[in-house]
XYZ file of C-alpha atoms in Angstrom:
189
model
C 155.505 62.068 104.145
C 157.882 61.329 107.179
C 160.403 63.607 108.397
C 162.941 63.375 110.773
C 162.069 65.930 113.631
C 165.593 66.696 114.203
C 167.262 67.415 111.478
C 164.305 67.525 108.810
C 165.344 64.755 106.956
C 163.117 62.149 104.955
C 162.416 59.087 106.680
C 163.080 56.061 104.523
C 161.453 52.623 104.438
C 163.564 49.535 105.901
C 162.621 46.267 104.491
C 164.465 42.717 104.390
C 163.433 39.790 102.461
C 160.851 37.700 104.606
C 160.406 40.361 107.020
C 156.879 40.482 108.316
C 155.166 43.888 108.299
C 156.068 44.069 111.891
C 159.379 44.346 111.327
C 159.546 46.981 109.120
C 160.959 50.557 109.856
C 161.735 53.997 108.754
C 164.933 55.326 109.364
C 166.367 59.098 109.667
C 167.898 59.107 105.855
C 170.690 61.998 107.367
C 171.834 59.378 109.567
C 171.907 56.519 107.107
C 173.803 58.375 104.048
C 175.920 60.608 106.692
C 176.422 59.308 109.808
C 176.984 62.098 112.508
C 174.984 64.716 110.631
C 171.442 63.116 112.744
C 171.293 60.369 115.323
C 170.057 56.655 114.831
C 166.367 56.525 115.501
C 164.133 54.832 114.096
C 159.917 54.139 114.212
C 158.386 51.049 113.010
C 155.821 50.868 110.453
C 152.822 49.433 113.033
C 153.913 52.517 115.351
C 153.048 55.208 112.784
C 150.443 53.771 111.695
C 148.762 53.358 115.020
C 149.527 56.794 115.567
C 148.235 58.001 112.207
C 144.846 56.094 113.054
C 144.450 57.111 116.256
C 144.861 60.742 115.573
C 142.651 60.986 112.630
C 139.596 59.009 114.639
C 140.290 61.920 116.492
C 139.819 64.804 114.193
C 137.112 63.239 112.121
C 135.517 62.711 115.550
C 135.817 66.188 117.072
C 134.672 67.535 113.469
C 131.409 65.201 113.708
C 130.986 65.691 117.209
C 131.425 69.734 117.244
C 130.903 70.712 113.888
C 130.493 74.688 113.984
C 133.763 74.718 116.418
C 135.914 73.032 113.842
C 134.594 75.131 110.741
C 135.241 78.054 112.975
C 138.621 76.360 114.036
C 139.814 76.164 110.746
C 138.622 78.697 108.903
C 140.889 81.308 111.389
C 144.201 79.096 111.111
C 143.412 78.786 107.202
C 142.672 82.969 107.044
C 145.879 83.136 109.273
C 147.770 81.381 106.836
C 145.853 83.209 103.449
C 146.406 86.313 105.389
C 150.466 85.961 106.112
C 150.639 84.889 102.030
C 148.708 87.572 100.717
C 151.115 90.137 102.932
C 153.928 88.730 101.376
C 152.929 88.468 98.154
C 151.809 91.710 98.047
C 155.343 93.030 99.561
C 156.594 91.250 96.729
C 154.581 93.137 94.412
C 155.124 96.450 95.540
C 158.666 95.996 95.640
C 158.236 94.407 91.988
C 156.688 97.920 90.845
C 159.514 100.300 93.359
C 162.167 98.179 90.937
C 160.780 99.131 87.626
C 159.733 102.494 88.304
C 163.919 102.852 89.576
C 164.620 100.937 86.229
C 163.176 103.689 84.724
C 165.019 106.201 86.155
C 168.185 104.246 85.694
C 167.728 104.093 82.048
C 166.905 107.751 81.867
C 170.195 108.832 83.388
C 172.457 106.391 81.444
C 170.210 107.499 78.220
C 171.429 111.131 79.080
C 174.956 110.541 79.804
C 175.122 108.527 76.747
C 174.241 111.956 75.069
C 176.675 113.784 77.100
C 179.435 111.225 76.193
C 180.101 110.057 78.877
C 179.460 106.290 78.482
C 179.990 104.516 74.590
C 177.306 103.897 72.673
C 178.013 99.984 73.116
C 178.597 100.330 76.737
C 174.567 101.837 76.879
C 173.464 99.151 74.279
C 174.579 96.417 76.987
C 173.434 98.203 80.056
C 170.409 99.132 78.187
C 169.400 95.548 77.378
C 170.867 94.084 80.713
C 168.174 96.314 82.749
C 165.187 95.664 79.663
C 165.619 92.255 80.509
C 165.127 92.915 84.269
C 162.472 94.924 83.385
C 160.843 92.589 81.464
C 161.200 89.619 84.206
C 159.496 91.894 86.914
C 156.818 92.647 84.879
C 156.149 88.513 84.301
C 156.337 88.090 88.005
C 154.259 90.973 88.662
C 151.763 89.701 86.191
C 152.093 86.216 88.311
C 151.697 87.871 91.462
C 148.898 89.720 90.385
C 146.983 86.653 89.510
C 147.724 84.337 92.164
C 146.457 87.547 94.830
C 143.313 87.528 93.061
C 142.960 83.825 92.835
C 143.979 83.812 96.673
C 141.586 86.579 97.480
C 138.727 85.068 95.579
C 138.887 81.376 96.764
C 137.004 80.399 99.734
C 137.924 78.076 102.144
C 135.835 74.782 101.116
C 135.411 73.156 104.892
C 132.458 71.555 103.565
C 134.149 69.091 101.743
C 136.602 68.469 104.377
C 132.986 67.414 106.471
C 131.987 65.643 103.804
C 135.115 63.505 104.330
C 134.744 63.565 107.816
C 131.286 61.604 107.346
C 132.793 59.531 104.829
C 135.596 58.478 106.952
C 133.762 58.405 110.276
C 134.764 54.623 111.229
C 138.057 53.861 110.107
C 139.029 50.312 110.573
C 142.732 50.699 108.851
C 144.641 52.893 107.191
C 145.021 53.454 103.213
C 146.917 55.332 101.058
C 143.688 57.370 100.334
C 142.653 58.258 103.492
C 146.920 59.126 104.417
C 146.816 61.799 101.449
C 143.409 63.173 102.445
C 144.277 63.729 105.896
C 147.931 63.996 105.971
C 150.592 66.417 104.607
C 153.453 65.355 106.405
C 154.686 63.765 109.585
C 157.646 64.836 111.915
C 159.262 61.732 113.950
């Protein structure tokens, strides 16, 4: 979940045999596998986890603390981010059916000037199958597409189970790999 904020890098894990957990560090992995692509830095363990405690105590605290603000808080960034996928998606899409509809077209002429003679009958029977094939691929995505802006459109932004965890987690003493995945999608050092 750590990334270098440099060079966007993982972060890896640097242990040593009867280190204590104090000693232990993540380091840029850029800078360990190629030096000069990313400088040497480095965070210790107790450093992002101090961090990673003290921010969360904040969240869970503002979210207890001022509930309707921080549904309304993130339900906009989340319909932000829905929103910007959607229009993409659905760019996708149209541009998905422009494609097929041109397809069309394309198979249409070379149909005709295989009539004409102007192209062999093998030559058409390759180009033929080389655009049914993108045909067929655009209609699978557009199928996929189709789904996933229903599914998108349909699902509703569940904050009340992120309060639920908020009041499960409302005194956090340390940190635990369940509580890091529930809170956390990635960190930038």
């Amino acid at each position: 979940m750590l990334y270098c904020a440099d060079c966007g890098a993982k972060l890896y894990q640097v242990r040593g045999k009867g280190w204590s957990h104090d000693k232990e560090y993540f380091v840029c992995a850029s800078y360990r596998k190629q030096k000069g692509k990313c400088t040497s830095h480095q965070i210790k363990n107790i450093q992002v986890e101090e961090i990673l405690i003290r921010e969360i105590r904040k969240v869970t605290t503002f979210a207890k603390d001022h509930e309707d603000k921080f549904v309304d808080l993130v339900l906009k960034k989340k319909t932000n981010e829905l929103n910007q996928v959607l229009r993409i998606q659905k760019k996708e899409l149209e541009d998905s059916k422009d494609r097929i509809e041109k397809l069309d077209s394309i198979v249409q002429n070379l149909y005709e000037d295989n009539l004409e003679g102007k192209i062999s009958d093998q030559r058409f029977e390759k180009m033929a199958k080389a655009y049914d094939e993108e045909e067929l691929s655009l209609q699978k995505r557009i199928t996929e597409l189709e789904e996933t802006i229903t599914k998108s459109q349909e699902e509703e932004l569940n904050v009340e189970s992120f309060l639920k965890l908020v009041r499960k987690y409302t005194d956090i003493k340390e940190l635990d790999p369940e509580i890091i995945r529930t809170f956390v999608d990635n960190i930038y050092v």
